[in-house]
Structures are given as structure tokens and as C-alpha cells.
Coordinates of C-alpha atoms in Angstrom, one line a residue:
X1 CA 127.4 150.3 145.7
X2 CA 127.1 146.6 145.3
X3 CA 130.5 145.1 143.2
X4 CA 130.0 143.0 140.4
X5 CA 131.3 139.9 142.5
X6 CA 128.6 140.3 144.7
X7 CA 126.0 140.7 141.4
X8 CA 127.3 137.4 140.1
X9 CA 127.0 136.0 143.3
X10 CA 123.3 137.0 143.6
X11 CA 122.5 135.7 140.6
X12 CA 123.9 132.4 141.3
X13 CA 122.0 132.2 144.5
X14 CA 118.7 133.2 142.9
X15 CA 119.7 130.2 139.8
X16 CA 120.1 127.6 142.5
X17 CA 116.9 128.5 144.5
X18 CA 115.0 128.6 141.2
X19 CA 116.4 124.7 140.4
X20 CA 115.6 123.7 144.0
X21 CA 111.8 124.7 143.3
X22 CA 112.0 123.0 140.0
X23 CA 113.1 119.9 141.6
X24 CA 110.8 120.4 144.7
X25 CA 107.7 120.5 142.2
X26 CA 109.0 118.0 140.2
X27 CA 109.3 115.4 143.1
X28 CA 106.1 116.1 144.0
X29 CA 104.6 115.8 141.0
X30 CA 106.3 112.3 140.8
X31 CA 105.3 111.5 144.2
X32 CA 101.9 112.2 143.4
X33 CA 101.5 110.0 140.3
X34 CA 103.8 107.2 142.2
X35 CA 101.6 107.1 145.2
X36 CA 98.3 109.0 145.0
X37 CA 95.3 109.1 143.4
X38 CA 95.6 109.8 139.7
X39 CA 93.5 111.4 137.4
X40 CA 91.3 109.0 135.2
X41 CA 91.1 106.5 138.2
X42 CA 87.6 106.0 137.7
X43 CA 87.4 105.6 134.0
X44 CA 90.9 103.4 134.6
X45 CA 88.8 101.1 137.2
X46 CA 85.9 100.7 134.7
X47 CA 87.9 100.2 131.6
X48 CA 89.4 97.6 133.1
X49 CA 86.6 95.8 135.1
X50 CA 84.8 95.7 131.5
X51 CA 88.1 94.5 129.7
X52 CA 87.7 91.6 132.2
X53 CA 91.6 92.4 133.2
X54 CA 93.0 89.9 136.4
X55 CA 94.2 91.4 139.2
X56 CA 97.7 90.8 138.2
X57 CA 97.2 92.1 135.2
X58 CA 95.6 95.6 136.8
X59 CA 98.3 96.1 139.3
X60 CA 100.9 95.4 135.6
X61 CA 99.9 98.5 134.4
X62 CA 99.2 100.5 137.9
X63 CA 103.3 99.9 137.7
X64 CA 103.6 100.8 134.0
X65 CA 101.6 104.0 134.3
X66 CA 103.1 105.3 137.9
X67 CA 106.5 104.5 136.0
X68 CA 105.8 106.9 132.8
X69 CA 105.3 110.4 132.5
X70 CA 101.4 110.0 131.8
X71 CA 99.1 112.6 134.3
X72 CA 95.9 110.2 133.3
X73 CA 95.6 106.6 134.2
X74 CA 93.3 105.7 131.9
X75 CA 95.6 107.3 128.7
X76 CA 97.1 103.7 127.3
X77 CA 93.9 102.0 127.4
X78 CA 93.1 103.9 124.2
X79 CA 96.2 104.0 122.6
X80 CA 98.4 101.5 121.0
X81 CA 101.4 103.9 121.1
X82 CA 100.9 105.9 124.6
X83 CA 100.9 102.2 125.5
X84 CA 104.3 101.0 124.1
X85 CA 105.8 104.2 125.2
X86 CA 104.8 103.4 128.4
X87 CA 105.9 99.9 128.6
X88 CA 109.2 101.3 127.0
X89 CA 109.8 103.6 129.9
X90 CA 108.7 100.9 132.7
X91 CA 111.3 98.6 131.0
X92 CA 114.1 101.2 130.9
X93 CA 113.7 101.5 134.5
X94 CA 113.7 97.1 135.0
X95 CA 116.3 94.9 133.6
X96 CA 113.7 92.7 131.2
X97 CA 116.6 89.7 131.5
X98 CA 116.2 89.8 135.5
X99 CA 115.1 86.0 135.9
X100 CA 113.3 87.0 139.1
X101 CA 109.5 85.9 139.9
X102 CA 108.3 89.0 139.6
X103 CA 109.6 90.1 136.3
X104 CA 108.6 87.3 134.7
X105 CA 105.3 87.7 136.2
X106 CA 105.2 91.3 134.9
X107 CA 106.6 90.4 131.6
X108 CA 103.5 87.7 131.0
X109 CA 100.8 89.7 132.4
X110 CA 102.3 92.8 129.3
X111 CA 101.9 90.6 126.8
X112 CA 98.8 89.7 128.0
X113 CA 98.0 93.0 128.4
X114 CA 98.6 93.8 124.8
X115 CA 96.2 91.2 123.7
X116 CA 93.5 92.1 125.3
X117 CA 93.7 95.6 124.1
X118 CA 93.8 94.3 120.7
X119 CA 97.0 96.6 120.0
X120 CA 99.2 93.8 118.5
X121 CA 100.1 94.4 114.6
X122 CA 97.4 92.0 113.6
X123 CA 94.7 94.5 114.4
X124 CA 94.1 97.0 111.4
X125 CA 93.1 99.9 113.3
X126 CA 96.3 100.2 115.9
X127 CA 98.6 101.5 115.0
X128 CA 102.4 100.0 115.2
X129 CA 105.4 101.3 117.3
X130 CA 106.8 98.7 118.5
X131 CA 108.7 95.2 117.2
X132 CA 106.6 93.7 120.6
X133 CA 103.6 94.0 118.2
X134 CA 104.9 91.9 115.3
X135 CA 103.0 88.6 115.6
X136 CA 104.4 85.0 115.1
X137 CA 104.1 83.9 111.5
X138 CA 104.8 87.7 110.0
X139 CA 107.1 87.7 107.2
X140 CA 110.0 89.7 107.6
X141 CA 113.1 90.8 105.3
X142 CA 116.7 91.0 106.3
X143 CA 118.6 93.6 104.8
X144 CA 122.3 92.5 104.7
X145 CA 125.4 94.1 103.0
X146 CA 124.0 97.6 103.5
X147 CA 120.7 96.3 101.9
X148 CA 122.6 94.9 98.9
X149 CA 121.8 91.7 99.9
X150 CA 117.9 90.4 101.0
X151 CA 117.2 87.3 102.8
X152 CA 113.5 86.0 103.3
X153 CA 112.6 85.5 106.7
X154 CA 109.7 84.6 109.3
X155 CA 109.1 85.5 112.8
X156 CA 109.6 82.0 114.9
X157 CA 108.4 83.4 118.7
X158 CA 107.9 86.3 120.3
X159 CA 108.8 87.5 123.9
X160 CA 108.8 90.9 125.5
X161 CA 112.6 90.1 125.8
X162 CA 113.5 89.4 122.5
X163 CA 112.2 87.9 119.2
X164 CA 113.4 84.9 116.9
X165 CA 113.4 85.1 113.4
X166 CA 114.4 82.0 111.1
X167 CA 117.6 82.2 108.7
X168 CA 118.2 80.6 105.3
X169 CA 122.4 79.4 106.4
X170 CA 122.5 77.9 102.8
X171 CA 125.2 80.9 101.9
X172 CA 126.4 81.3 105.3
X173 CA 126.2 80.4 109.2
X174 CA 123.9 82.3 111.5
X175 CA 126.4 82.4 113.9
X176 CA 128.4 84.3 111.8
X177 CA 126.0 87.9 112.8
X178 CA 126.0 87.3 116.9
X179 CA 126.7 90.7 118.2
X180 CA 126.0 92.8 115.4
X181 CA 123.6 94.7 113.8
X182 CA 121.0 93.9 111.0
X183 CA 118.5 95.9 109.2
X184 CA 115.2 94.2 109.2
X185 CA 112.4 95.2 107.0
X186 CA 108.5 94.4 107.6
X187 CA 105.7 95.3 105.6
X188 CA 102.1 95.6 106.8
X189 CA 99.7 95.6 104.2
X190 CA 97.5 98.6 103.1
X191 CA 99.3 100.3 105.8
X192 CA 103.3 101.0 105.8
X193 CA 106.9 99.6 105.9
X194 CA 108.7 99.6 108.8
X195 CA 112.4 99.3 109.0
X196 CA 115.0 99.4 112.2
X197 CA 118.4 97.9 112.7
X198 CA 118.6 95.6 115.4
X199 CA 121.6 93.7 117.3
X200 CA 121.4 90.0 117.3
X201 CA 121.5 88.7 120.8
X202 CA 122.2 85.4 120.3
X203 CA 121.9 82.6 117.5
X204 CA 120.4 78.6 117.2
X205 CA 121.1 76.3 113.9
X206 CA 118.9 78.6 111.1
X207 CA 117.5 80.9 114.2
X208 CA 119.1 84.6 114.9
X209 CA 117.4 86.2 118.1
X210 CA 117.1 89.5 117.7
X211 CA 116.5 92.1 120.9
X212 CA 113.3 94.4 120.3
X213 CA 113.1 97.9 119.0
X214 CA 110.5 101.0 119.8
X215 CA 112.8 102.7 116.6
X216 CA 111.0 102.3 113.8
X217 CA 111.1 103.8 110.6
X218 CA 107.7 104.0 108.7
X219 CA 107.4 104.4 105.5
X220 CA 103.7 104.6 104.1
X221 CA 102.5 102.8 101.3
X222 CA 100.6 104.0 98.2
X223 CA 98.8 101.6 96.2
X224 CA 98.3 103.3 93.1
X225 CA 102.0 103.7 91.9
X226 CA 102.8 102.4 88.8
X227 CA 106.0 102.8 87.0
X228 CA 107.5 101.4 83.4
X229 CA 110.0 98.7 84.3
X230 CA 112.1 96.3 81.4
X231 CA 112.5 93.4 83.6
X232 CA 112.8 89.7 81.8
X233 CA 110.3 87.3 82.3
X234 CA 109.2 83.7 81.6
X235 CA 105.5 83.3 80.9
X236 CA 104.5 79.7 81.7
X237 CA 101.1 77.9 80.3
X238 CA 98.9 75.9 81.2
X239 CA 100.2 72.8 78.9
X240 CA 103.4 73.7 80.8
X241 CA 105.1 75.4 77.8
X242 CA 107.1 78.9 78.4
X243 CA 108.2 81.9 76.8
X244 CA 110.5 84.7 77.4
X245 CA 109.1 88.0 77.2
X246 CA 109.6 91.7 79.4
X247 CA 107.8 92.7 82.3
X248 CA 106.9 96.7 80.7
X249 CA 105.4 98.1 83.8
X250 CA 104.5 97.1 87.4
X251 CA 102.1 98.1 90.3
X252 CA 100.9 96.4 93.6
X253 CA 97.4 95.4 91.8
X254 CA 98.7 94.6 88.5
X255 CA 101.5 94.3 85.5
X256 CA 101.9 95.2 81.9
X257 CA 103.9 92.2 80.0
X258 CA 105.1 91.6 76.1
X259 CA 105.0 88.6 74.9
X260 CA 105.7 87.4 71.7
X261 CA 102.6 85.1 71.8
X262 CA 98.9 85.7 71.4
X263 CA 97.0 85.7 74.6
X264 CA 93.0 86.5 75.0
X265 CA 91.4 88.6 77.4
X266 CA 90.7 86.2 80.3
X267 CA 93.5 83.8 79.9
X268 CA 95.0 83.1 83.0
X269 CA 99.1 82.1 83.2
X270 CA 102.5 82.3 85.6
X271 CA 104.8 84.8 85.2
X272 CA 108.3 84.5 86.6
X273 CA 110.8 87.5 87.1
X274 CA 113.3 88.7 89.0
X275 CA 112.6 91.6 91.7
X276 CA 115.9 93.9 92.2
X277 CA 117.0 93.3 95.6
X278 CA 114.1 91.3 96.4
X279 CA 114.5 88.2 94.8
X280 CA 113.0 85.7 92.6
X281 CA 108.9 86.0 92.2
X282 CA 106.3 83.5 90.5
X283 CA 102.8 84.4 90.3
X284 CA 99.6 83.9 88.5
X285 CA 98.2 86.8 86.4
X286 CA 94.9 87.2 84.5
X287 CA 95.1 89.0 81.0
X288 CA 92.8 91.7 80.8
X289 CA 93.4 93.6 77.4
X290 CA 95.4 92.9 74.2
X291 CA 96.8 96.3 73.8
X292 CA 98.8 94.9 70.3
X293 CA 102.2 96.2 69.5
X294 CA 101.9 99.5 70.9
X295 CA 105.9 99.7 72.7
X296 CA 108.6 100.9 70.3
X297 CA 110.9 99.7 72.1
X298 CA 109.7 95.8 71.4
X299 CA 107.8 96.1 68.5
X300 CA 107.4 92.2 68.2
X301 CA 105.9 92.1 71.6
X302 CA 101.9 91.9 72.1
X303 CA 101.3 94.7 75.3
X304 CA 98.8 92.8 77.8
X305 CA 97.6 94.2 80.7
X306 CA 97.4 91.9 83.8
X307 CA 96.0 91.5 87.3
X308 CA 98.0 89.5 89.7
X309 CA 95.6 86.4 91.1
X310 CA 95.8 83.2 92.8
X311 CA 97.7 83.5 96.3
X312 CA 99.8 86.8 95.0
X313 CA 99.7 88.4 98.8
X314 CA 103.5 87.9 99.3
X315 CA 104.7 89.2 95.6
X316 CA 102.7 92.2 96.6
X317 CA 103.7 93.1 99.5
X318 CA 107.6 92.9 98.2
X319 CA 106.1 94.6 94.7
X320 CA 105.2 97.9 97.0
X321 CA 108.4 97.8 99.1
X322 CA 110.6 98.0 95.3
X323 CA 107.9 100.7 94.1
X324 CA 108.8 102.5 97.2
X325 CA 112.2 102.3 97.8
X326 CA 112.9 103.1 94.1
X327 CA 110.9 106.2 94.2
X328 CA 112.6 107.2 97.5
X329 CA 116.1 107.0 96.2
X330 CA 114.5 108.8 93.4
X331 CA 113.2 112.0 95.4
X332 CA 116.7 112.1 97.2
X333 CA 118.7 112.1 94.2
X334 CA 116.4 114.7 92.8
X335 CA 116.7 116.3 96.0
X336 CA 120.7 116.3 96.1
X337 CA 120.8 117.7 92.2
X338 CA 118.5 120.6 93.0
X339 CA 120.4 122.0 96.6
X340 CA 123.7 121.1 94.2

């Protein structure tokens, strides 16, 4: 009769043989992809001979690929994110700050890389997963204060260490945020914003230098909310006289404004407001309808319905982030009273 030492014992043996095959197949099946011939080798080889891809630059990502989890070679050539996760993995295996010839040779020949396979942000159709595919000259927001507090900002340069973004210091120093974490906030229009929190590495006179992220939060945009606002605003002519009046409602493509002047279908005019927690806007609008006095709440207001026009890319973009957040908060609240 066997005693229930000796059944715990054989169980314990047959556990540990069981995790000694598991690793057994698992180093081979690492071995295999580290040093053999991998599946997709022959699309891989023609991809890249018609992508017109250097040597250096084939042998990059014969490294990145052997170094991820991927069974096909040829899966990041036709994928933006299979290849960011990729380079992710190769560069949680490399120190990227390692000043050695060969890293730096690596690092150059990725962004290269990235390029050539058109998956920076800039392209439309690939898709974003990565701060590595922001571009120089992206606009990008700051969220400071637990997002109480928004600061304008613009991508300076771009490495696959880190990023550098430029800072207003006109209500404080740069310096002052070394070693600690920002929100950052970038919008890519008709597609989504994306938000992570970042550490600053290091900061330069109205520079912070930011280390990358593969965190991102995405939130999608839809361009066909509209929702009733009573924001002030200053309507400015073109004989340079102004008027105060109230912003009624607002969407990405267009406003509804009373104003206690007559306007005409066609007119066109600037319209300055403030945007909670985005800032200050100025814009030109069109009038398209004289809708009369038609809001109770203003009843000596003419309601005009406007299209924004002129370069109005930037007040858009920050229009859809406020329609956005505000009905976010909105669904959690709603959220919170219901499970209450």
C-alpha cells in the first residue's frame, strides 16, 4: 500500500518532469527561431529585396524578429503594431542608452526601417502604437496639475531613445519637472486621441526630453458630436469692430453663436472664446443661416449657424478632444450613479 508521503512525492516528481519538457520545448522552439530557418523566409527575402532595404538594415530586423516571439519572419512587414511590438521586445532585451557602435548602428538602421515601411503617424492607414511614430512638428498637449492645467506644445526631435518636446517656461522653469511624470496628450486627426504619462529624462532652456512610451491610451474620435455649450465670445469684423455674444453650441465642423447684431448668410468673421482646459481659441467662421431669436435663454441674441474656415485645423483638433473628454466624464458619472 503506497503512503501518502510517497503519493505526494510522485506527484512532485511527475510536476518537475512535466516543467523540464516544458522548458526542453520551449528552448527549442527559441533555438529554432534564434538560429534556423524561419517560416516566411522567402516572402521575408522578397519583401525586403523589393522594399530596396540595405543590408544593414535586413540583418536590423533578422535581430528584431529572432528577438520577439513572432513564428513568421515576414509578420512586421505588414504591420505597424506587430512591428513596434517587436522593436519593443528587441529593446527590452538592449539597453537603447548603450553608446556602443553597434547600437547606434541598430538604432539608425530602426528608424530607418520605420520609414520605409511607411508606419510612422504621418501615414493615414497605420495604425499608431507607439510615441516612436509621432513625427517632428506634431502638436502635442501637456496635461499638468492632474490635467487641470494644459500647456501647448510641439515635438522638437525625435530619436528611438527619447523625444524632445518644447515648453512655454513663461509660468515656470522646465527644470522644475526632471524626474517626473507628465501626462501628454496627442490628437491625430479623423483618427483618435492618444494619451500616456511619461517621465522626463532630462531638460534644456524651454526643452523637456521625454523617454518614449508603447502605453498608449486611445481614445477614438467622432466627428459628428455636437453639444449646447454657453461659452462667451467676442465676434470681430472685418472694419475691426467687436461684439460680445455666447457660443450656444459646438462641434468639430461647425458652431452655433448669438449675437446681438445682424449678420447675413455668407458673412464671414472671427470669433474668439475660451475652451475649458484648453485654452484661448480665435478662428474664422462663415454664417450659414439666420435662425432669429429662437434661444429662450437669450432672447436678444440672433442664433447663426456657422462653419469654422480659414486655417481652423488646430481649434479643431482641441474642439474634438473637449467634446470628448466632456462626454467621457459624462458616461462615468452616469456610470457611477447607476452601480450607486
Amino acid at each position: 500500500m503506497i503512503e501518502p508521503l510517497q503519493l505526494v512525492w510522485f506527484a512532485f516528481i511527475a510536476c518537475m518532469c512535466l516543467a523540464l519538457l516544458v522548458l526542453i520545448e520551449i528552448h527549442r522552439i527559441n533555438y529554432r527561431r534564434e538560429n534556423e530557418v524561419m517560416f516566411g523566409t522567402a516572402v521575408f527575402d522578397e519583401q525586403t529585396a523589393a522594399n530596396g532595404f540595405s543590408d544593414s538594415e535586413k540583418e536590423t530586423l533578422d535581430k528584431i524578429i529572432r528577438a520577439s516571439s513572432f513564428e513568421n519572419k515576414d509578420a512586421i512587414l505588414n504591420s505597424s503594431g506587430l512591428f513596434e511590438q517587436a522593436v519593443m521586445a528587441y529593446y527590452d532585451k538592449h539597453d537603447v542608452f548603450d553608446d556602443s557602435e553597434e547600437t547606434r548602428e541598430t538604432l539608425a538602421a530602426v528608424e530607418r526601417l520605420r520609414v520605409k515601411l511607411n508606419f510612422t503617424a504621418s501615414n493615414p492607414l497605420a495604425e499608431v502604437f507607439s510615441t516612436r511614430q509621432f513625427n517632428v512638428g506634431d502638436r502635442i498637449d501637456l496635461l499638468l496639475e492632474n490635467g487641470l492645467r494644459v500647456k501647448f506644445s510641439e515635438i522638437m526631435a525625435r530619436t528611438e531613445r527619447d523625444w524632445t518636446i518644447s515648453f512655454d517656461t513663461s509660468d515656470g522653469s522646465s527644470f522644475s519637472l526632471v524626474n517626473k511624470e507628465i501626462k501628454v496628450r496627442w490628437t491625430r486627426p479623423d483618427d483618435a486621441i492618444y494619451t500616456t504619462v511619461l517621465p522626463v529624462r532630462y531638460a534644456e532652456a524651454g526643452h523637456l526630453v521625454l523617454l518614449h512610451s508603447s502605453n498608449l491610451d486611445k481614445r477614438q474620435l467622432r466627428r459628428w458630436v455636437r453639444r449646447q455649450v454657453a461659452f462667451p465670445v467676442t465676434a470681430v469684423f472685418d472694419d475691426g469692430s467687436n461684439i460680445g455674444g455666447t457660443l450656444l453650441d459646438l462641434s468639430a465642423g461647425g458652431i452655433m453663436v448669438g449675437l446681438p447684431r445682424d449678420c447675413y448668410p455668407g458673412q464671414h468673421l472671427r470669433i474668439q472664446f475660451e475652451l475649458p482646459s484648453f485654452g484661448d481659441e480665435d478662428v474664422e467662421i462663415e454664417v450659414l443661416r439666420n435662425l432669429g431669436r429662437k434661444n429662450k435663454d437669450y432672447p436678444h441674441y440672433n442664433c447663426y449657424t456657422a462653419s469654422f474656415r480659414g486655417a481652423f485645423g488646430w481649434t479643431q483638433e482641441r474642439v474634438l478632444q473637449y467634446l470628448f473628454e466632456v462626454n467621457k466624464a459624462e458616461k462615468e458619472s452616469n456610470k457611477w450613479v447607476k452601480e450607486g
